[in-house]
Amino acid sequence: MRVPPRLEQRFVKVVLWSMTAITVFVLLFIVAYILRRGLPVLSLSFLTENPHEMGRTGGIFSTIVGTLALTAMALAVATPLGVGTAIFLNEYTWESRVTRIIRFGADCLAGIPSIIFGLFGFILFVIKMGFGWSILSGGLTLAFMILPTIIRTSEEALRSVPRSYREVSLSLGSTKWQMVTRVILPSALPGIVTGVILSVGRSIGETAAVIFTAGSALRLPTSLFSSSRTMSVHFYILAREGISMPNAYGTAAVLVLSILLVNIVTYRLMHRFIRKYS
Amino acid sequence: MTGLDRKENFIRAVLLLTAFSAVSVLAVITVFIFAEGTPIMFRRGVGGFLFGLNWYPGEGRFGLLPMIVGSLEVTLGALLIGVPFALACAVVLTEFSSPRLRNILKPVIELLAGIPSVVYGFIGVVVLVPFIRETFGGPGFSVLAASIVLGIMILPTVISISIDALQALPPSYREGALAMGATRWQTVRMVLLPSARSGIVASIILGMGRAVGETMAVIMIAGNAAAVPRTPLDPVRTLTSNIALEMSYASGEHREALFATGVILFVIIMVLNTLANASSSRRARGKRG
C-alpha cells in the first residue's frame, strides 16, 4: 500500500522533530545537571583557596592557575605558528601540491586523539628532552593539539577579507608584507581572535593529553618547570577516586561555566565579523 | 636588489617555514609513536599483538584483541545511537525549522561540542551507569553505557558538518524538486540527502574518529576489563583506555606495549582521516566540475 506523500511527511516530521527535541534536551540536561549540583558549592573561597588533603577540602585556586598557565603557554606557541601558516597559505602562495600537503597535514593533526598527543608529549618532552612533568611539557603538547584549529580559523578569517582591500593596498605601492600587517591582519583580527578563543576552550577542557605531560601536582606552580594540575585533571581525579563529590561538582561547574563563556564570546565575535563582510 | 626586496624574501621564507609546522608536528608524532611502539611488535610477532586474547603485562603477555574489539564495539554502538539523532537534527534544522529557531538551536548544539569529555564521563557515571545497572542488570559499567555516552559526544560533530553539507547544496536542487510537486520530505529524501551524501559520510567518519579516540569519558564508564565483552552489558576496555589506565606506572616492555597500542590506534585514525578527506574532497571536486 502506498502512503500518501502528505501523510508520510506529517508522520516523518513528528518523528524528526521529536528526535531533535530529545537531542537538545539531552545536551541541555548535562549542563543543567552539573550546574544545579555545582553552583551551590561555588564561593569566593572555593576559587581563591588552594586544595587541601588531596582536594577533599579547600578550593581549586592552584588548578585555576595551572589551567591558565598551560593555556597561555600553548597559545604563545601555537598562535604565531598557526597565523603564520594561514598567512602563507592565503597570501603568499597559490593552490598547489605544497598547499594541499600542508592542509592535509593540518586536517590529520586535527583528527589525532588527545591520548596520542599525551603519549607523544610524554616521550618527547617529559622523558627525552628532560622537561619532566611540567607546564612547559604540557603547554607544548597542547600547542600542537590546538595548532590545526588556529590554522583553519585564521585561514577562513583571511579569506573573508575582500579582494579589493589587497588591490588598493598594493596599488598604493605597499609591499606584500606591509599589505599583510597594515591592511589584512587588522581586518581579519576578529576572525583570528575567534579561533584563538576556541582553542582556549579546547585547552581548558583537555584531560588525557595534559595528565601525562603536566602531571597532577597540587602545589601552586612557580616556574615553567613545575608540574601542575589543571581543572579538568583535578575534576577527573576527584570524581574517579571518589575524593569529594561536592568539590568535584564545584570544579565541574567552574569548567562548564568557563567553556560556556568562551563559546559565547567566540560566537558573538564571529557574528560581528561575519556581518561586517557580508 | 633593494633592501625592501630582501626583507620581503626573508619574510616569505619565514612564513614558508611556519607553514610546515603542522606537517612537521604530524611527522614527528608519527615517528615517535612508531619508534617506541613497533620494535616490541616485531620482536614478539605482530600476530600475537593483534590477535592475542590475553593482556597480562606482568607476565609479558600483550594480546590486544580484546581492546581492538572493544574499541570497535563502542564506536559502532555510538554510531548506531548517535547518527540517527544527529541526521534528524541536521534535516530539521536545515529544512523544517524556521530560521529563528535554527539560529537559536545551532549555536546551542555547537556550544555543547566544547563540554569537556570528563564532564560527559562523569554524567555517565552518576546518571547512566546506575540506570543501566538497575534496569538491565550487570555492573552498569558496560559497552552499552560507553556507546550511549559516545553517541551523545559525537552529536555536535556530525550535526554541524551535516548541516554544512546540506546548506552547501545549490538552492536550485531544493526549488526544482518543490516546483515539481514533491513534498518537503520527498525533497529531502530523494534529492537533498543523496546529493549531500559525501559530506554526510565525511561527518559520520569524523564522528567515528572522535568516538575511537575518546579516552577519559570511556575510562570512567566502560568498566575497563581486558576481556572481549559477550553482551552489551559486559564491561569493556578500549585501546585508548588501555593506554591511559596503565601509562602512569608502566615501564620497560609494558610501556613499549602501550606505545604499540598507540600505533594501532594511530593507524585506525589515519585510515579514518584519509577516508573522510577523500569523501569530502570528492564533494568539492564534484561541485567545481
XYZ file of C-alpha atoms in Angstrom:
567
model
C 0.000 0.000 0.000
C 1.301 3.423 -0.863
C 1.171 6.039 1.841
C 0.025 9.418 0.550
C 3.065 11.750 0.493
C 1.399 14.405 2.633
C 0.562 11.883 5.332
C 4.042 10.413 5.162
C 5.531 13.868 5.523
C 3.377 14.651 8.545
C 4.459 11.410 10.208
C 8.140 11.914 9.383
C 8.049 15.471 10.666
C 6.737 14.307 14.036
C 9.484 11.693 14.278
C 12.285 14.046 13.237
C 11.127 16.892 15.467
C 10.890 14.623 18.484
C 14.385 13.262 17.809
C 15.673 16.828 17.621
C 13.889 17.694 20.851
C 15.434 14.663 22.577
C 18.913 15.630 21.348
C 18.636 19.205 22.549
C 17.122 18.020 25.820
C 19.977 15.585 26.486
C 22.605 18.208 25.780
C 20.912 20.812 27.970
C 20.298 18.226 30.687
C 24.038 17.624 31.018
C 24.778 21.297 31.554
C 21.840 21.786 33.897
C 22.726 18.699 35.954
C 26.283 19.884 36.558
C 25.295 23.459 37.304
C 22.471 22.507 39.673
C 24.782 20.468 41.859
C 27.918 22.516 41.323
C 26.765 26.110 41.685
C 25.819 25.775 45.395
C 29.415 24.673 46.116
C 30.913 27.735 44.451
C 32.028 30.602 46.641
C 34.817 33.127 46.620
C 36.913 30.952 48.920
C 36.407 27.923 46.634
C 38.000 29.925 43.837
C 40.767 31.567 45.853
C 41.917 28.834 48.245
C 44.351 26.071 47.386
C 43.124 22.479 47.638
C 43.862 20.716 50.926
C 44.002 16.974 51.682
C 44.195 15.973 48.001
C 41.213 18.197 47.249
C 38.930 16.823 49.944
C 38.734 20.299 51.467
C 39.796 23.751 50.355
C 39.283 25.309 46.949
C 40.736 24.961 43.476
C 42.964 28.041 43.202
C 46.162 26.251 42.186
C 44.326 24.282 39.491
C 42.900 27.505 38.045
C 46.420 28.940 37.918
C 47.682 25.707 36.363
C 44.973 25.771 33.695
C 45.717 29.401 32.831
C 49.480 28.824 32.716
C 49.167 25.809 30.410
C 46.697 27.585 28.152
C 48.885 30.690 27.930
C 51.919 28.570 27.106
C 50.014 26.691 24.408
C 48.690 29.895 22.833
C 52.094 31.589 22.907
C 53.493 28.761 20.802
C 50.562 27.881 18.573
C 49.261 31.356 17.655
C 52.332 32.607 15.740
C 52.746 29.240 14.010
C 49.057 28.944 13.137
C 48.575 32.523 11.948
C 51.888 32.368 10.043
C 50.720 29.214 8.284
C 47.417 30.845 7.389
C 49.136 33.981 6.048
C 51.423 31.872 3.921
C 48.601 29.720 2.561
C 46.308 32.618 1.830
C 48.595 35.482 0.808
C 51.953 34.143 -0.278
C 51.176 31.202 -2.486
C 48.611 29.705 -4.793
C 46.882 26.335 -4.691
C 49.459 23.674 -5.421
C 50.709 20.333 -4.216
C 52.502 22.122 -1.362
C 49.371 23.788 -0.005
C 47.481 20.521 -0.350
C 50.131 18.740 1.724
C 50.033 21.483 4.367
C 46.241 21.369 4.592
C 46.183 17.590 4.679
C 48.752 17.656 7.496
C 46.632 20.095 9.483
C 43.482 18.014 8.906
C 45.197 14.830 10.044
C 46.614 16.557 13.093
C 43.113 17.736 13.976
C 41.879 14.142 13.943
C 44.568 12.647 16.163
C 43.140 11.601 19.550
C 44.355 13.502 22.573
C 45.759 10.377 24.203
C 48.214 10.048 21.284
C 49.298 13.647 21.881
C 49.704 12.682 25.530
C 51.888 9.672 24.673
C 53.956 11.756 22.293
C 54.405 14.675 24.696
C 55.322 12.248 27.440
C 58.044 10.505 25.468
C 59.453 13.632 23.770
C 59.149 16.455 26.302
C 58.921 14.657 29.638
C 61.463 11.888 29.008
C 63.717 12.621 26.003
C 64.097 16.371 26.485
C 64.078 16.073 30.244
C 61.476 18.745 30.988
C 59.731 16.350 33.361
C 56.056 16.731 34.181
C 55.795 20.458 33.772
C 53.875 23.406 32.428
C 56.431 23.524 29.620
C 55.805 19.910 28.508
C 52.038 20.215 28.878
C 51.894 23.602 27.162
C 53.915 22.434 24.165
C 51.767 19.314 23.818
C 48.591 21.399 23.949
C 50.087 23.848 21.438
C 50.430 21.027 18.919
C 46.869 19.963 19.603
C 45.307 23.378 19.005
C 47.512 24.278 16.035
C 45.069 22.922 13.396
C 42.139 24.894 14.873
C 44.122 28.120 14.765
C 45.313 27.473 11.228
C 41.838 26.739 9.921
C 40.014 29.634 11.598
C 42.750 32.151 10.720
C 42.676 30.996 7.141
C 38.924 31.494 6.976
C 39.308 34.945 8.530
C 41.941 35.975 5.997
C 39.897 34.595 3.121
C 36.882 36.682 4.086
C 38.796 39.970 3.773
C 37.580 41.414 0.451
C 39.931 41.216 -2.503
C 39.630 44.954 -3.106
C 41.499 45.664 0.168
C 44.515 43.850 -1.234
C 44.302 45.510 -4.624
C 44.036 49.003 -3.165
C 46.925 48.431 -0.786
C 49.207 47.055 -3.493
C 48.221 49.755 -5.978
C 49.248 52.371 -3.425
C 52.732 50.887 -3.637
C 52.846 48.855 -0.440
C 54.946 45.730 -0.297
C 53.201 42.437 0.324
C 54.260 42.372 3.962
C 53.041 45.949 4.503
C 49.734 44.936 2.979
C 49.515 41.906 5.293
C 50.423 43.706 8.512
C 48.630 47.013 7.953
C 45.550 46.033 5.969
C 44.802 42.322 6.024
C 45.640 41.376 9.613
C 43.755 44.287 11.225
C 40.671 43.487 9.149
C 40.907 39.766 9.869
C 41.724 40.193 13.540
C 38.268 39.402 14.988
C 38.182 36.183 12.985
C 41.641 35.201 14.149
C 40.775 36.009 17.754
C 37.735 33.758 17.401
C 39.976 30.821 16.549
C 42.299 31.595 19.419
C 39.447 31.725 21.916
C 38.054 28.499 20.531
C 41.427 26.903 21.260
C 41.350 28.294 24.788
C 38.148 26.310 25.278
C 39.795 23.186 23.965
C 42.845 23.613 26.241
C 40.692 24.170 29.315
C 38.701 21.007 28.710
C 41.582 18.731 27.771
C 42.497 15.957 30.166
C 44.146 12.971 28.500
C 46.976 14.907 26.852
C 47.643 17.011 29.938
C 47.661 14.404 32.674
C 50.710 12.621 31.177
C 52.665 15.764 30.319
C 51.910 18.323 33.036
C 51.410 15.792 35.809
C 48.993 16.311 38.665
C 50.848 18.184 41.419
C 48.501 20.230 43.578
C 51.039 22.873 44.610
C 50.877 26.331 43.138
C 53.226 26.252 40.124
C 56.268 28.511 40.500
C 58.018 28.160 37.148
C 57.637 26.676 33.694
C 59.261 23.544 35.055
C 56.764 22.974 37.868
C 54.308 20.170 37.493
C 50.780 21.489 37.633
C 47.262 20.116 37.763
C 44.576 21.644 35.556
C 40.917 21.935 36.497
C 39.874 19.065 34.223
C 42.546 16.771 35.630
C 41.569 17.792 39.158
C 37.913 17.089 38.411
C 38.787 13.716 36.891
C 40.840 12.679 39.913
C 38.258 13.921 42.423
C 35.451 12.078 40.654
C 37.277 8.880 39.775
C 38.913 8.330 43.135
C 35.783 9.473 44.945
C 37.740 12.014 46.987
C 34.991 14.576 47.338
C 31.796 14.651 45.307
C 30.783 18.220 46.313
C 34.193 19.545 45.274
C 34.023 17.512 42.056
C 30.682 19.126 41.202
C 32.075 22.544 42.104
C 35.100 22.082 39.842
C 32.891 20.766 37.043
C 30.639 23.814 37.361
C 33.631 26.171 37.029
C 34.808 24.159 33.999
C 31.414 24.206 32.311
C 30.883 27.900 33.044
C 34.255 28.870 31.612
C 33.640 26.776 28.492
C 30.211 28.361 28.029
C 31.720 31.819 28.467
C 34.453 31.081 25.936
C 31.927 29.773 23.422
C 29.544 32.669 23.843
C 32.334 35.207 23.373
C 33.525 33.316 20.284
C 30.032 33.196 18.868
C 29.460 36.911 19.387
C 32.791 37.825 17.821
C 32.235 35.550 14.878
C 28.847 37.059 14.168
C 30.085 40.597 14.310
C 32.879 39.573 11.953
C 30.564 37.846 9.500
C 28.154 40.791 9.490
C 30.992 43.164 8.736
C 31.853 41.478 5.446
C 28.537 40.276 4.135
C 68.032 44.011 -5.286
C 66.778 46.603 -2.860
C 66.587 46.265 0.919
C 62.817 46.020 0.726
C 63.012 43.052 -1.618
C 65.448 41.294 0.672
C 63.140 41.864 3.601
C 60.181 40.541 1.614
C 62.076 37.415 0.623
C 63.159 36.852 4.197
C 59.580 37.149 5.456
C 58.394 34.785 2.771
C 60.975 32.217 3.821
C 59.994 32.503 7.490
C 56.314 32.101 6.651
C 57.072 29.078 4.488
C 58.852 27.531 7.464
C 55.949 28.148 9.847
C 53.563 26.808 7.228
C 55.265 23.459 7.536
C 54.834 23.402 11.321
C 51.648 21.339 11.255
C 53.063 18.834 8.791
C 56.296 18.576 10.787
C 54.442 18.059 14.053
C 52.436 15.301 12.393
C 55.634 13.728 11.084
C 57.397 13.937 14.449
C 54.427 12.414 16.274
C 54.250 9.580 13.761
C 57.968 8.890 14.044
C 57.981 8.917 17.849
C 54.923 6.724 18.304
C 56.169 4.205 15.749
C 59.748 4.263 17.029
C 58.542 3.492 20.545
C 55.794 1.069 19.670
C 56.809 -1.032 16.692
C 60.045 -2.698 17.950
C 58.183 -4.780 20.516
C 55.558 -5.733 17.933
C 58.167 -7.127 15.585
C 60.176 -8.737 18.385
C 57.185 -10.628 19.677
C 55.272 -11.035 16.459
C 52.623 -8.707 15.084
C 50.060 -11.530 15.073
C 50.372 -12.014 18.814
C 49.582 -8.371 19.384
C 46.669 -8.135 17.005
C 45.042 -11.476 17.745
C 46.229 -12.358 21.261
C 43.372 -12.646 23.729
C 45.377 -12.262 26.915
C 46.610 -8.955 28.272
C 48.782 -9.749 31.294
C 51.561 -7.157 31.148
C 53.097 -8.500 34.371
C 53.710 -11.871 32.712
C 54.790 -10.335 29.433
C 51.607 -11.311 27.569
C 50.369 -8.491 25.395
C 47.289 -9.602 23.430
C 45.406 -6.558 22.203
C 42.433 -8.257 20.556
C 40.014 -7.548 23.445
C 40.832 -3.851 23.240
C 40.599 -3.728 19.440
C 37.214 -5.459 19.564
C 36.221 -3.200 22.466
C 37.066 -0.015 20.576
C 35.183 -1.217 17.509
C 32.117 -2.246 19.525
C 31.712 1.025 21.436
C 32.351 3.019 18.261
C 29.764 1.044 16.340
C 27.347 1.435 19.250
C 27.989 5.174 19.345
C 27.265 5.461 15.624
C 24.062 3.408 15.888
C 22.819 5.624 18.702
C 24.216 8.999 17.679
C 23.954 9.148 13.891
C 20.129 8.832 13.515
C 19.592 11.601 16.051
C 22.295 13.751 14.509
C 20.898 13.401 10.995
C 17.374 14.096 12.253
C 18.654 17.305 13.837
C 20.535 18.318 10.703
C 17.493 17.759 8.473
C 15.122 19.514 10.871
C 17.415 22.491 11.315
C 18.104 22.984 7.622
C 14.758 22.027 6.085
C 11.891 22.095 8.564
C 12.601 24.737 11.173
C 12.056 28.453 10.995
C 15.259 30.458 10.546
C 14.763 31.947 14.003
C 14.666 28.587 15.744
C 17.662 27.427 13.711
C 19.613 30.478 14.841
C 18.970 29.513 18.453
C 19.425 25.746 18.235
C 22.537 25.559 16.073
C 24.715 27.621 18.444
C 23.340 25.687 21.431
C 24.387 22.410 19.832
C 27.774 23.791 18.829
C 28.252 25.232 22.307
C 27.996 21.730 23.654
C 30.803 20.475 21.453
C 33.084 22.296 23.873
C 31.923 20.478 27.013
C 34.988 18.594 28.277
C 34.928 14.828 27.869
C 35.481 14.298 31.596
C 32.139 16.002 32.201
C 30.369 13.628 29.811
C 32.069 10.717 31.541
C 31.031 11.986 34.930
C 27.384 12.328 33.898
C 27.671 8.784 32.613
C 28.894 7.593 35.998
C 26.313 9.370 38.139
C 23.250 9.055 35.885
C 23.602 6.432 33.177
C 25.567 3.655 34.882
C 23.173 3.348 37.871
C 20.237 3.456 35.456
C 21.618 0.596 33.359
C 22.515 -1.415 36.466
C 19.003 -1.132 37.861
C 17.115 -1.561 34.587
C 19.076 -4.226 32.756
C 21.271 -5.736 35.467
C 25.004 -6.315 35.270
C 27.603 -3.934 36.646
C 26.296 -0.927 34.702
C 29.837 -0.063 33.564
C 29.402 -1.537 30.125
C 29.576 -1.432 26.336
C 26.049 -0.007 26.408
C 26.948 2.859 28.765
C 30.048 3.730 26.748
C 28.126 3.587 23.457
C 25.396 5.896 24.721
C 27.820 8.478 26.120
C 29.993 8.372 22.982
C 26.841 8.578 20.868
C 25.991 11.823 22.652
C 29.545 13.113 22.357
C 29.666 12.728 18.565
C 26.343 14.559 18.079
C 27.756 18.099 17.693
C 30.411 16.951 15.190
C 28.024 15.005 12.985
C 25.248 17.606 13.232
C 27.309 20.655 12.327
C 29.189 19.048 9.428
C 25.984 17.523 8.018
C 24.266 20.905 8.272
C 27.149 22.455 6.344
C 26.835 19.737 3.695
C 23.084 20.281 3.327
C 23.394 24.053 3.227
C 26.148 23.900 0.634
C 23.743 22.374 -1.903
C 22.661 24.770 -4.644
C 19.197 26.215 -3.838
C 18.067 25.154 -7.310
C 18.018 21.467 -6.196
C 15.505 22.297 -3.499
C 13.494 24.668 -5.682
C 13.420 22.261 -8.610
C 12.102 19.371 -6.543
C 9.486 21.504 -4.809
C 8.399 23.025 -8.102
C 7.731 19.557 -9.474
C 5.290 18.985 -6.650
C 7.423 16.951 -4.283
C 6.689 17.403 -0.584
C 9.459 18.799 1.601
C 10.174 15.318 2.925
C 10.317 13.819 -0.566
C 12.748 16.592 -1.491
C 14.901 15.744 1.496
C 14.807 12.001 0.964
C 15.125 11.834 -2.808
C 17.159 14.920 -3.684
C 18.955 16.588 -0.794
C 20.240 13.631 1.245
C 21.564 11.757 -1.801
C 23.273 14.909 -3.140
C 24.837 15.747 0.214
C 25.854 12.129 0.742
C 29.609 12.569 0.606
C 29.543 15.439 3.122
C 27.305 13.442 5.435
C 29.539 10.398 5.116
C 32.521 12.615 5.989
C 30.688 13.876 9.080
C 29.979 10.314 10.206
C 33.586 9.269 9.657
C 34.817 12.264 11.652
C 32.348 11.391 14.418
C 33.709 7.857 14.302
C 37.228 9.227 14.704
C 36.089 11.138 17.743
C 34.484 8.021 19.233
C 37.530 5.808 18.590
C 39.867 8.413 20.051
C 37.876 9.381 23.118
C 39.651 8.435 26.308
C 38.630 9.962 29.603
C 34.856 9.568 29.261
C 35.267 5.942 28.244
C 37.601 5.095 31.127
C 35.048 6.413 33.569
C 32.084 4.393 32.325
C 33.245 1.326 30.417
C 34.422 -0.830 33.314
C 37.795 -1.467 31.651
C 38.014 -5.267 31.978
C 40.552 -6.512 29.428
C 38.320 -9.252 28.012
C 36.173 -9.470 24.895
C 32.655 -8.484 26.036
C 29.995 -11.160 25.355
C 26.919 -8.985 25.808
C 26.378 -5.206 25.640
C 26.077 -5.240 29.425
C 29.622 -6.545 29.945
C 32.444 -4.186 30.818
C 34.843 -3.341 28.032
C 38.288 -1.790 27.628
C 39.165 0.284 24.571
C 42.579 0.929 23.016
C 42.607 4.474 24.373
C 41.679 3.394 27.912
C 44.336 0.693 27.795
C 46.978 3.380 27.285
C 45.620 5.881 29.777
C 44.959 3.351 32.547
C 48.428 1.878 32.656
C 50.710 4.624 31.357
C 51.337 6.180 34.750
C 53.092 3.125 36.202
C 54.260 1.158 33.145
C 57.937 0.680 32.419
C 60.158 -1.417 30.140
C 58.324 -3.813 27.835
C 54.986 -2.892 29.363
C 55.424 0.738 28.343
C 56.537 -0.342 24.866
C 53.374 -2.434 24.597
C 51.297 0.630 25.462
C 53.023 2.526 22.665
C 52.220 -0.432 20.412
C 48.586 0.111 21.422
C 49.111 3.727 20.369
C 50.444 2.571 16.989
C 47.303 0.523 16.307
C 45.077 3.421 17.388
C 47.113 5.798 15.225
C 46.736 3.586 12.156
C 42.963 3.300 12.660
C 42.637 7.085 12.990
C 44.783 7.796 9.930
C 42.676 5.416 7.835
C 39.520 7.196 9.027
C 41.039 10.647 8.340
C 42.034 9.647 4.846
C 38.548 8.263 4.162
C 36.874 11.430 5.460
C 39.236 13.549 3.425
C 38.616 11.530 0.259
C 34.880 11.734 0.813
C 34.756 15.492 1.308
C 37.213 16.297 -1.481
C 35.131 14.257 -3.889
C 32.304 16.560 -2.934
C 34.436 19.645 -3.533
C 35.560 18.384 -6.936
C 32.037 17.442 -7.880
C 30.863 20.933 -7.067
C 33.518 22.673 -9.103
C 33.313 20.338 -12.089
